[in-house]
mmCIF file with all atom_site columns, C-alpha atoms in Angstrom:
data_model
loop_
_atom_site.group_PDB
_atom_site.id
_atom_site.type_symbol
_atom_site.label_atom_id
_atom_site.label_alt_id
_atom_site.label_comp_id
_atom_site.label_asym_id
_atom_site.label_entity_id
_atom_site.label_seq_id
_atom_site.pdbx_PDB_ins_code
_atom_site.Cartn_x
_atom_site.Cartn_y
_atom_site.Cartn_z
_atom_site.occupancy
_atom_site.B_iso_or_equiv
_atom_site.pdbx_formal_charge
_atom_site.auth_seq_id
_atom_site.auth_comp_id
_atom_site.auth_asym_id
_atom_site.auth_atom_id
_atom_site.pdbx_PDB_model_num
ATOM 1  C CA . UNK A 1 1  ? 91.291  102.484 44.477 1.00 48.00 ? 2  UNK A CA 1
ATOM 2  C CA . UNK A 1 2  ? 91.187  102.686 40.831 1.00 52.00 ? 3  UNK A CA 1
ATOM 3  C CA . UNK A 1 3  ? 89.952  106.678 40.079 1.00 67.00 ? 4  UNK A CA 1
ATOM 4  C CA . UNK A 1 4  ? 88.598  109.733 37.804 1.00 85.00 ? 5  UNK A CA 1
ATOM 5  C CA . UNK A 1 5  ? 89.718  112.367 37.510 1.00 88.00 ? 6  UNK A CA 1
ATOM 6  C CA . UNK A 1 6  ? 87.117  115.401 36.890 1.00 90.00 ? 7  UNK A CA 1
ATOM 7  C CA . UNK A 1 7  ? 89.139  118.543 37.072 1.00 95.00 ? 8  UNK A CA 1
ATOM 8  C CA . UNK A 1 8  ? 92.221  119.282 37.910 1.00 96.00 ? 9  UNK A CA 1
ATOM 9  C CA . UNK A 1 9  ? 93.714  122.918 38.738 1.00 97.00 ? 10 UNK A CA 1
ATOM 10 C CA . UNK A 1 10 ? 97.534  124.022 39.609 1.00 97.00 ? 11 UNK A CA 1
ATOM 11 C CA . UNK A 1 11 ? 99.141  127.179 40.840 1.00 95.00 ? 12 UNK A CA 1
ATOM 12 C CA . UNK A 1 12 ? 103.444 127.388 41.126 1.00 95.00 ? 13 UNK A CA 1
ATOM 13 C CA . UNK A 1 13 ? 104.796 129.639 44.339 1.00 93.00 ? 14 UNK A CA 1
ATOM 14 C CA . UNK A 1 14 ? 108.715 129.845 43.821 1.00 89.00 ? 15 UNK A CA 1
ATOM 15 C CA . UNK A 1 15 ? 109.589 126.464 43.552 1.00 87.00 ? 16 UNK A CA 1
ATOM 16 C CA . UNK A 1 16 ? 106.557 124.390 44.524 1.00 93.00 ? 17 UNK A CA 1
ATOM 17 C CA . UNK A 1 17 ? 103.644 123.416 42.167 1.00 95.00 ? 18 UNK A CA 1
ATOM 18 C CA . UNK A 1 18 ? 99.820  122.711 44.112 1.00 97.00 ? 19 UNK A CA 1
ATOM 19 C CA . UNK A 1 19 ? 97.656  120.664 42.395 1.00 97.00 ? 20 UNK A CA 1
ATOM 20 C CA . UNK A 1 20 ? 93.791  120.081 43.309 1.00 96.00 ? 21 UNK A CA 1
ATOM 21 C CA . UNK A 1 21 ? 92.298  116.997 41.136 1.00 96.00 ? 22 UNK A CA 1
ATOM 22 C CA . UNK A 1 22 ? 88.629  116.162 42.383 1.00 96.00 ? 23 UNK A CA 1
ATOM 23 C CA . UNK A 1 23 ? 88.647  112.470 41.594 1.00 95.00 ? 24 UNK A CA 1
ATOM 24 C CA . UNK A 1 24 ? 85.871  109.650 41.616 1.00 94.00 ? 25 UNK A CA 1
ATOM 25 C CA . UNK A 1 25 ? 86.816  106.561 43.821 1.00 89.00 ? 26 UNK A CA 1
ATOM 26 C CA . UNK A 1 26 ? 85.852  103.286 42.127 1.00 87.00 ? 27 UNK A CA 1
ATOM 27 C CA . UNK A 1 27 ? 83.174  103.024 44.574 1.00 88.00 ? 28 UNK A CA 1
ATOM 28 C CA . UNK A 1 28 ? 81.597  106.243 42.538 1.00 89.00 ? 29 UNK A CA 1
ATOM 29 C CA . UNK A 1 29 ? 82.367  108.791 45.916 1.00 91.00 ? 30 UNK A CA 1
ATOM 30 C CA . UNK A 1 30 ? 84.552  112.182 45.543 1.00 94.00 ? 31 UNK A CA 1
ATOM 31 C CA . UNK A 1 31 ? 87.209  113.033 46.638 1.00 95.00 ? 32 UNK A CA 1
ATOM 32 C CA . UNK A 1 32 ? 89.634  116.146 46.666 1.00 95.00 ? 33 UNK A CA 1
ATOM 33 C CA . UNK A 1 33 ? 93.673  115.545 46.788 1.00 96.00 ? 34 UNK A CA 1
ATOM 34 C CA . UNK A 1 34 ? 95.706  118.580 47.284 1.00 96.00 ? 35 UNK A CA 1
ATOM 35 C CA . UNK A 1 35 ? 99.428  117.593 46.228 1.00 97.00 ? 36 UNK A CA 1
ATOM 36 C CA . UNK A 1 36 ? 102.466 120.047 46.828 1.00 97.00 ? 37 UNK A CA 1
ATOM 37 C CA . UNK A 1 37 ? 105.430 119.680 44.601 1.00 96.00 ? 38 UNK A CA 1
ATOM 38 C CA . UNK A 1 38 ? 108.670 120.965 45.496 1.00 93.00 ? 39 UNK A CA 1
ATOM 39 C CA . UNK A 1 39 ? 111.699 120.646 43.914 1.00 85.00 ? 40 UNK A CA 1
ATOM 40 C CA . UNK A 1 40 ? 114.756 120.827 46.432 1.00 79.00 ? 41 UNK A CA 1
ATOM 41 C CA . UNK A 1 41 ? 117.748 121.387 44.010 1.00 75.00 ? 42 UNK A CA 1
ATOM 42 C CA . UNK A 1 42 ? 119.322 120.268 40.197 1.00 76.00 ? 43 UNK A CA 1
ATOM 43 C CA . UNK A 1 43 ? 119.960 116.094 40.037 1.00 75.00 ? 44 UNK A CA 1
ATOM 44 C CA . UNK A 1 44 ? 117.513 115.937 42.457 1.00 78.00 ? 45 UNK A CA 1
ATOM 45 C CA . UNK A 1 45 ? 114.108 114.069 42.487 1.00 83.00 ? 46 UNK A CA 1
ATOM 46 C CA . UNK A 1 46 ? 110.891 115.934 43.422 1.00 87.00 ? 47 UNK A CA 1
ATOM 47 C CA . UNK A 1 47 ? 109.446 115.819 47.204 1.00 92.00 ? 48 UNK A CA 1
ATOM 48 C CA . UNK A 1 48 ? 105.225 115.294 46.398 1.00 94.00 ? 49 UNK A CA 1
ATOM 49 C CA . UNK A 1 49 ? 103.143 115.558 49.560 1.00 96.00 ? 50 UNK A CA 1
ATOM 50 C CA . UNK A 1 50 ? 99.364  114.591 49.440 1.00 96.00 ? 51 UNK A CA 1
ATOM 51 C CA . UNK A 1 51 ? 96.247  115.399 51.156 1.00 96.00 ? 52 UNK A CA 1
ATOM 52 C CA . UNK A 1 52 ? 93.538  113.969 51.148 1.00 96.00 ? 53 UNK A CA 1
ATOM 53 C CA . UNK A 1 53 ? 90.168  115.107 51.392 1.00 96.00 ? 54 UNK A CA 1
ATOM 54 C CA . UNK A 1 54 ? 86.494  113.531 51.298 1.00 93.00 ? 55 UNK A CA 1
ATOM 55 C CA . UNK A 1 55 ? 83.070  115.403 51.393 1.00 92.00 ? 56 UNK A CA 1
ATOM 56 C CA . UNK A 1 56 ? 82.706  114.972 54.983 1.00 93.00 ? 57 UNK A CA 1
ATOM 57 C CA . UNK A 1 57 ? 85.979  116.837 55.720 1.00 93.00 ? 58 UNK A CA 1
ATOM 58 C CA . UNK A 1 58 ? 85.733  119.285 53.116 1.00 92.00 ? 59 UNK A CA 1
ATOM 59 C CA . UNK A 1 59 ? 83.336  121.747 54.710 1.00 93.00 ? 60 UNK A CA 1
ATOM 60 C CA . UNK A 1 60 ? 85.764  121.961 57.974 1.00 95.00 ? 61 UNK A CA 1
ATOM 61 C CA . UNK A 1 61 ? 88.710  122.139 55.929 1.00 94.00 ? 62 UNK A CA 1
ATOM 62 C CA . UNK A 1 62 ? 87.691  125.058 54.513 1.00 94.00 ? 63 UNK A CA 1
ATOM 63 C CA . UNK A 1 63 ? 85.920  127.314 57.276 1.00 96.00 ? 64 UNK A CA 1
ATOM 64 C CA . UNK A 1 64 ? 89.031  126.495 58.556 1.00 96.00 ? 65 UNK A CA 1
ATOM 65 C CA . UNK A 1 65 ? 90.991  127.845 56.043 1.00 94.00 ? 66 UNK A CA 1
ATOM 66 C CA . UNK A 1 66 ? 89.058  130.353 56.098 1.00 96.00 ? 67 UNK A CA 1
ATOM 67 C CA . UNK A 1 67 ? 89.675  131.528 59.723 1.00 96.00 ? 68 UNK A CA 1
ATOM 68 C CA . UNK A 1 68 ? 93.349  131.467 59.032 1.00 96.00 ? 69 UNK A CA 1
ATOM 69 C CA . UNK A 1 69 ? 93.465  133.272 55.748 1.00 95.00 ? 70 UNK A CA 1
ATOM 70 C CA . UNK A 1 70 ? 91.844  136.370 57.387 1.00 96.00 ? 71 UNK A CA 1
ATOM 71 C CA . UNK A 1 71 ? 94.748  136.848 60.223 1.00 96.00 ? 72 UNK A CA 1
ATOM 72 C CA . UNK A 1 72 ? 97.295  136.556 57.850 1.00 94.00 ? 73 UNK A CA 1
ATOM 73 C CA . UNK A 1 73 ? 95.217  139.949 55.016 1.00 85.00 ? 74 UNK A CA 1
#
């Protein structure tokens, strides 16, 4: 899947770094990739996990995330 990056954002929480990347696929559709990179220990590789959200999924994801955030405020 060839892609073009439109916008990226990064933030850290302790030993974890989160990346939010909006990309354009080869078929011109946009998608959001959320990646967590975490450091386990000195001399070891970082572990990376990603989730890809397509436009039809973003609204439900945002809605559910918003509900969960209100519970921990």
